[in-house]
Short mmCIF file of C-alpha atoms in Angstrom, two decimals:
data_model
loop_
_atom_site.label_atom_id
_atom_site.label_comp_id
_atom_site.label_asym_id
_atom_site.label_seq_id
_atom_site.Cartn_x
_atom_site.Cartn_y
_atom_site.Cartn_z
CA UNK T 1149 -0.03 0.30 -0.04
CA UNK T 1150 3.24 2.48 0.85
CA UNK T 1151 3.55 2.20 -3.19
CA UNK T 1152 0.27 3.15 -3.82
CA UNK T 1153 0.02 6.85 -1.89
CA UNK T 1154 0.14 9.15 -4.88
CA UNK T 1155 -2.32 7.58 -6.81
CA UNK T 1156 -5.81 7.83 -8.04
CA UNK T 1157 -7.28 5.31 -5.75
CA UNK T 1158 -5.49 6.95 -2.57
CA UNK T 1159 -6.70 10.47 -3.42
CA UNK T 1160 -10.10 9.21 -3.88
CA UNK T 1161 -10.25 7.26 -0.45
CA UNK T 1162 -8.67 10.26 1.23
CA UNK T 1163 -11.72 12.25 -0.59
CA UNK T 1164 -14.43 9.97 0.41
CA UNK T 1165 -17.21 11.85 2.11
CA UNK T 1166 -17.64 10.29 5.89
CA UNK T 1167 -20.59 10.97 7.95
CA UNK T 1168 -19.22 12.37 10.70
CA UNK T 1169 -19.36 15.94 11.08
CA UNK T 1170 -15.68 16.76 12.07
CA UNK T 1171 -14.26 14.70 8.80
CA UNK T 1172 -17.25 15.34 6.44
CA UNK T 1173 -16.20 19.16 6.92
CA UNK T 1174 -13.17 18.92 4.31
CA UNK T 1175 -10.14 20.42 6.48
CA UNK T 1176 -8.78 16.43 7.31
CA UNK T 1177 -9.51 15.59 3.80
CA UNK T 1178 -7.51 17.98 2.25
CA UNK T 1179 -4.85 18.14 4.38
CA UNK T 1180 -4.49 14.81 4.37
CA UNK T 1181 -4.91 14.80 0.46
CA UNK T 1182 -2.08 17.10 -0.09
CA UNK T 1183 -0.01 15.30 2.62
CA UNK T 1184 -0.16 11.80 0.83
CA UNK T 1185 -0.19 13.05 -2.56
CA UNK T 1186 3.05 14.29 -2.36
CA UNK T 1187 4.56 11.70 0.00
CA UNK T 1188 7.13 9.83 -2.42
CA UNK T 1189 8.82 13.57 -3.48
CA UNK T 1190 10.96 15.56 -1.42
CA UNK T 1191 13.72 17.79 -1.68
CA UNK T 1192 16.61 16.72 -2.80
CA UNK T 1193 19.65 16.41 -0.38
CA UNK T 1194 22.07 19.43 -0.57
CA UNK T 1195 24.75 19.16 -2.14
CA UNK T 1196 28.57 19.50 -0.61
CA UNK T 1197 29.83 23.17 -1.99
CA UNK T 1198 25.68 24.52 -0.42
CA UNK T 1199 25.37 26.79 2.59
CA UNK T 1200 22.93 25.05 5.18
CA UNK T 1201 19.62 26.42 5.00
CA UNK T 1202 18.39 28.38 7.54
CA UNK T 1203 15.54 26.30 8.84
CA UNK T 1204 12.42 27.39 11.19
CA UNK T 1205 13.00 26.84 14.85
CA UNK T 1206 10.25 23.62 15.16
CA UNK T 1207 11.75 22.32 12.32
CA UNK T 1208 15.97 22.30 13.91
CA UNK T 1209 16.66 19.51 15.29
CA UNK T 1210 19.72 21.49 16.70
CA UNK T 1211 17.65 23.86 18.60
CA UNK T 1212 15.69 21.77 21.12
CA UNK T 1213 18.83 20.67 23.21
CA UNK T 1214 18.27 17.66 24.80
CA UNK T 1215 17.20 14.99 22.49
CA UNK T 1216 14.39 12.84 23.99
CA UNK T 1217 13.04 9.75 21.82
CA UNK T 1218 10.75 6.79 22.31
CA UNK T 1219 11.65 3.40 23.13
CA UNK T 1220 12.66 1.28 19.90
CA UNK T 1221 9.74 -1.07 20.55
CA UNK T 1222 7.54 1.68 19.34
CA UNK T 1223 8.92 1.39 15.76
CA UNK T 1224 9.60 5.10 15.90
CA UNK T 1225 13.61 5.37 15.75
CA UNK T 1226 13.92 8.69 14.15
CA UNK T 1227 11.53 11.15 16.07
CA UNK T 1228 12.36 13.17 18.55
CA UNK T 1229 10.68 15.21 20.55
CA UNK T 1230 9.43 18.48 19.14
CA UNK T 1231 10.40 21.55 21.09
CA UNK T 1232 6.99 22.69 21.09
CA UNK T 1233 6.22 19.61 23.49
CA UNK T 1234 9.54 20.61 25.21
CA UNK T 1235 9.66 24.46 26.00
CA UNK T 1236 6.09 24.70 27.76
CA UNK T 1237 5.79 23.38 30.92
CA UNK T 1238 3.69 20.00 31.14
CA UNK T 1239 2.63 20.10 27.88
CA UNK T 1240 1.55 16.35 27.52
CA UNK T 1241 -0.56 14.61 29.64
CA UNK T 1242 1.26 11.50 31.63
CA UNK T 1243 -1.40 9.06 32.66
CA UNK T 1244 -1.12 6.76 29.62
CA UNK T 1245 2.62 7.07 29.09
CA UNK T 1246 4.51 9.22 25.92
CA UNK T 1247 2.27 10.41 23.38
CA UNK T 1248 3.73 9.11 20.37
CA UNK T 1249 2.31 12.18 18.26
CA UNK T 1250 4.95 14.60 19.94
CA UNK T 1251 8.08 12.98 18.45
CA UNK T 1252 7.70 14.08 15.03
CA UNK T 1253 11.30 16.19 14.89
CA UNK T 1254 13.44 13.28 12.73
CA UNK T 1255 16.78 13.73 14.46
CA UNK T 1256 19.61 13.42 11.20
CA UNK T 1257 21.55 16.92 11.45
CA UNK T 1258 24.22 16.04 8.60
CA UNK T 1259 24.34 19.40 6.53
CA UNK T 1260 24.00 18.15 3.48
CA UNK T 1261 20.51 16.06 4.55
CA UNK T 1262 19.24 18.61 6.79
CA UNK T 1263 17.10 20.28 4.17
CA UNK T 1264 15.57 16.73 3.03
CA UNK T 1265 15.19 15.89 6.49
CA UNK T 1266 13.14 19.24 7.68
CA UNK T 1267 10.71 18.59 4.95
CA UNK T 1268 10.33 15.22 6.25
CA UNK T 1269 9.69 16.52 9.86
CA UNK T 1270 6.99 18.95 8.65
CA UNK T 1271 5.20 15.92 6.71
CA UNK T 1272 5.52 13.85 9.69
CA UNK T 1273 4.08 16.32 12.30
CA UNK T 1274 0.98 16.91 9.36
CA UNK T 1275 0.62 12.97 9.49
CA UNK T 1276 0.45 12.81 13.00
CA UNK T 1277 -1.70 15.41 13.81
CA UNK T 1278 -4.55 14.14 10.78
CA UNK T 1279 -3.99 10.61 12.25
CA UNK T 1280 -4.65 11.47 15.66
CA UNK T 1281 -8.23 12.43 14.40
CA UNK T 1282 -8.85 9.30 12.77
CA UNK T 1283 -8.13 7.01 15.52
CA UNK T 1284 -10.16 9.33 17.76
CA UNK T 1285 -13.12 9.00 15.46
CA UNK T 1286 -12.01 5.03 15.06
CA UNK T 1287 -12.45 4.67 18.64
CA UNK T 1288 -15.94 6.34 18.84
CA UNK T 1289 -17.15 4.22 15.76
CA UNK T 1290 -15.71 1.00 17.18
CA UNK T 1291 -17.50 1.59 20.15
CA UNK T 1292 -20.52 2.38 18.66
CA UNK T 1293 -20.52 -0.82 16.62
CA UNK T 1294 -19.88 -3.20 20.27
CA UNK T 1295 -23.04 -1.24 21.04
CA UNK T 1296 -25.19 -2.04 18.52
CA UNK T 1297 -23.88 -5.53 18.42
CA UNK T 1298 -24.93 -5.75 21.97
CA UNK T 1299 -28.30 -4.78 21.24
CA UNK T 1300 -28.78 -6.66 17.69
CA UNK T 1301 -28.43 -10.09 20.10
CA UNK T 1302 -32.13 -10.28 20.47
CA UNK T 1303 -34.18 -13.31 21.79
CA UNK T 1304 -35.92 -15.47 19.07
CA UNK T 1305 -39.05 -14.19 20.28
CA UNK T 1306 -38.47 -10.30 18.90
CA UNK T 1307 -40.36 -8.83 15.73
CA UNK T 1308 -38.27 -9.30 12.82
CA UNK T 1309 -38.64 -5.70 11.95
CA UNK T 1310 -36.95 -5.28 15.22
CA UNK T 1311 -34.02 -7.40 14.13
CA UNK T 1312 -33.32 -6.09 10.61
CA UNK T 1313 -33.38 -2.49 12.11
CA UNK T 1314 -30.83 -3.63 14.79
CA UNK T 1315 -28.95 -5.23 11.67
CA UNK T 1316 -28.97 -2.31 9.54
CA UNK T 1317 -27.39 -0.18 12.29
CA UNK T 1318 -24.50 -2.60 13.13
CA UNK T 1319 -23.75 -2.34 8.85
CA UNK T 1320 -23.98 0.72 9.05
CA UNK T 1321 -21.11 1.16 11.99
CA UNK T 1322 -19.37 -1.69 10.02
CA UNK T 1323 -18.78 0.11 7.07
CA UNK T 1324 -17.78 3.18 8.30
CA UNK T 1325 -15.32 1.43 10.45
CA UNK T 1326 -13.76 -0.26 7.27
CA UNK T 1327 -13.77 3.14 5.78
CA UNK T 1328 -11.81 5.03 9.00
CA UNK T 1329 -9.65 1.51 9.18
CA UNK T 1330 -8.54 2.36 5.73
CA UNK T 1331 -7.47 5.81 6.71
CA UNK T 1332 -5.61 4.58 8.99
CA UNK T 1333 -3.66 2.56 6.96
CA UNK T 1334 -2.98 5.09 4.41
CA UNK T 1335 -1.82 7.41 6.95
CA UNK T 1336 0.21 4.86 8.80
CA UNK T 1337 1.92 3.70 5.12
CA UNK T 1338 3.00 7.29 4.67
CA UNK T 1339 4.76 7.61 7.90
CA UNK T 1340 6.37 4.24 7.56
CA UNK T 1341 7.94 5.14 3.78
CA UNK T 1342 9.45 8.38 5.72
CA UNK T 1343 10.79 6.19 8.43
CA UNK T 1344 12.30 4.00 5.48
CA UNK T 1345 14.08 6.96 4.06
CA UNK T 1346 15.27 8.24 7.42
CA UNK T 1347 16.75 4.66 7.23
CA UNK T 1348 18.55 4.72 4.38
CA UNK T 1349 19.81 8.55 4.61
CA UNK T 1350 21.26 6.85 8.04
CA UNK T 1351 22.90 3.68 6.31
CA UNK T 1352 24.31 6.08 3.80
CA UNK T 1353 25.78 8.43 6.54
CA UNK T 1354 26.89 4.94 8.78
CA UNK T 1355 28.78 3.37 5.61
CA UNK T 1356 30.86 6.91 4.71
CA UNK T 1357 31.89 7.12 8.82
CA UNK T 1358 32.66 3.01 8.50
CA UNK T 1359 34.63 4.02 5.68
CA UNK T 1360 36.58 6.95 7.03
CA UNK T 1361 37.64 5.21 9.91
CA UNK T 1362 38.97 2.08 8.26
CA UNK T 1363 40.79 4.90 5.95
CA UNK T 1364 42.13 6.40 9.28
CA UNK T 1365 43.56 3.08 10.75
CA UNK T 1366 45.05 2.16 7.24
CA UNK T 1367 46.79 5.33 7.53
CA UNK T 1368 47.93 5.06 10.91
CA UNK T 1369 48.83 1.64 10.50
CA UNK T 1370 50.87 2.65 7.30
CA UNK T 1371 52.69 5.42 9.21
CA UNK T 1372 53.49 3.40 12.29
CA UNK T 1373 55.24 0.60 9.95
CA UNK T 1374 57.25 2.68 7.63
CA UNK T 1375 59.45 5.61 8.74
CA UNK T 1376 59.10 9.51 7.90
CA UNK T 1377 62.44 9.34 5.71
CA UNK T 1378 62.05 5.67 4.30
CA UNK T 1379 61.98 5.28 0.86
CA UNK T 1380 58.46 4.07 0.35
CA UNK T 1381 57.08 7.59 0.77
CA UNK T 1382 59.25 8.61 -2.19
CA UNK T 1383 58.24 5.21 -4.24
CA UNK T 1384 55.66 6.12 -7.32
CA UNK T 1385 52.37 3.81 -6.75
CA UNK T 1386 50.75 2.89 -9.60
CA UNK T 1387 46.37 1.59 -9.00
CA UNK T 1388 46.64 -0.83 -11.43
CA UNK T 1389 48.43 -4.63 -10.12
CA UNK T 1390 50.54 -6.91 -11.58
CA UNK T 1391 48.08 -9.26 -13.05
CA UNK T 1392 45.88 -6.27 -14.72
CA UNK T 1393 49.27 -4.97 -16.55
CA UNK T 1394 49.99 -8.60 -17.56
CA UNK T 1395 46.19 -8.79 -18.91
CA UNK T 1396 46.33 -6.08 -20.94
CA UNK T 1397 49.60 -6.92 -22.56
CA UNK T 1398 48.11 -10.18 -23.60
CA UNK T 1399 45.23 -7.79 -24.90
CA UNK T 1400 47.62 -5.65 -26.85
CA UNK T 1401 49.23 -8.62 -28.31
#
C-alpha cells in the first residue's frame, strides 16, 4: 500500500465523504490529500558546496537541546520530541505514558541532508496530527459498533422488523469503521515511508563513517610501519595491479 500513496485510488479514498461532522467538513480530507499525494517527493539533498539553509525553530533539531526519544519497541527510531512540547511546562498528559504524536522531529542533523529531513519532519508532523483525528473517530465508531452488536443480540421471540433495524445499524457502523480503518492504514503507510527514507539516509551516513574509520586506521598503520624518511614515501605507486598489467599486455598482442 506504501507504493500506492500517490495513486488516484489513494486520493479517491481520502476524498471520500464520511458521515461524521468533524471529518465531513473537508479540513482533514484536504490536508491528508495534500500530504499523501506528495508523500513520494521530498526536497533533494544539499550538495557539498551549498550553505545549510536556515530552518524554522520548530523544524531545527539543533534547537531543542536535550533530545528525547521513544523506546525502539514503538517503531519510531528517528523522531525526537518536538520543541513545542519541551519548551512548555506540562504540555502532554502523563496518565497513558508517552504520547507518540509528540515525537515527530527527525534526528538527522548532517548538513547535506538537513533540508530534506526538515521537509520530512514537516510532513510527519502533519500526518501524525491528522492521524490523531482519525484514531479518535475510529475509537468512537468502534464503541458504537460494539454497542450496536450487543443490542442486536435479541431472543428468537423478537419481531423481525426490530431485528432488521438493528442489523442495519450494525452494518452501517461496520461500513464506516472499515472506511476509517482504510484511512488509518494510509496514514500509517505514509509515516512508515518517511521512516524508510530516514533509514536509508542513516545507512549512507554509517557507511561513510565506517569507510573514513577504515581509511584512518590504515593510514595510521602505514605511518607506524614506515619511518618518515623511508624510501616508501618517495616511491611511485601504480593503482593497477601486476595481474591487470599482464592481462592488458595480452590484449595488446
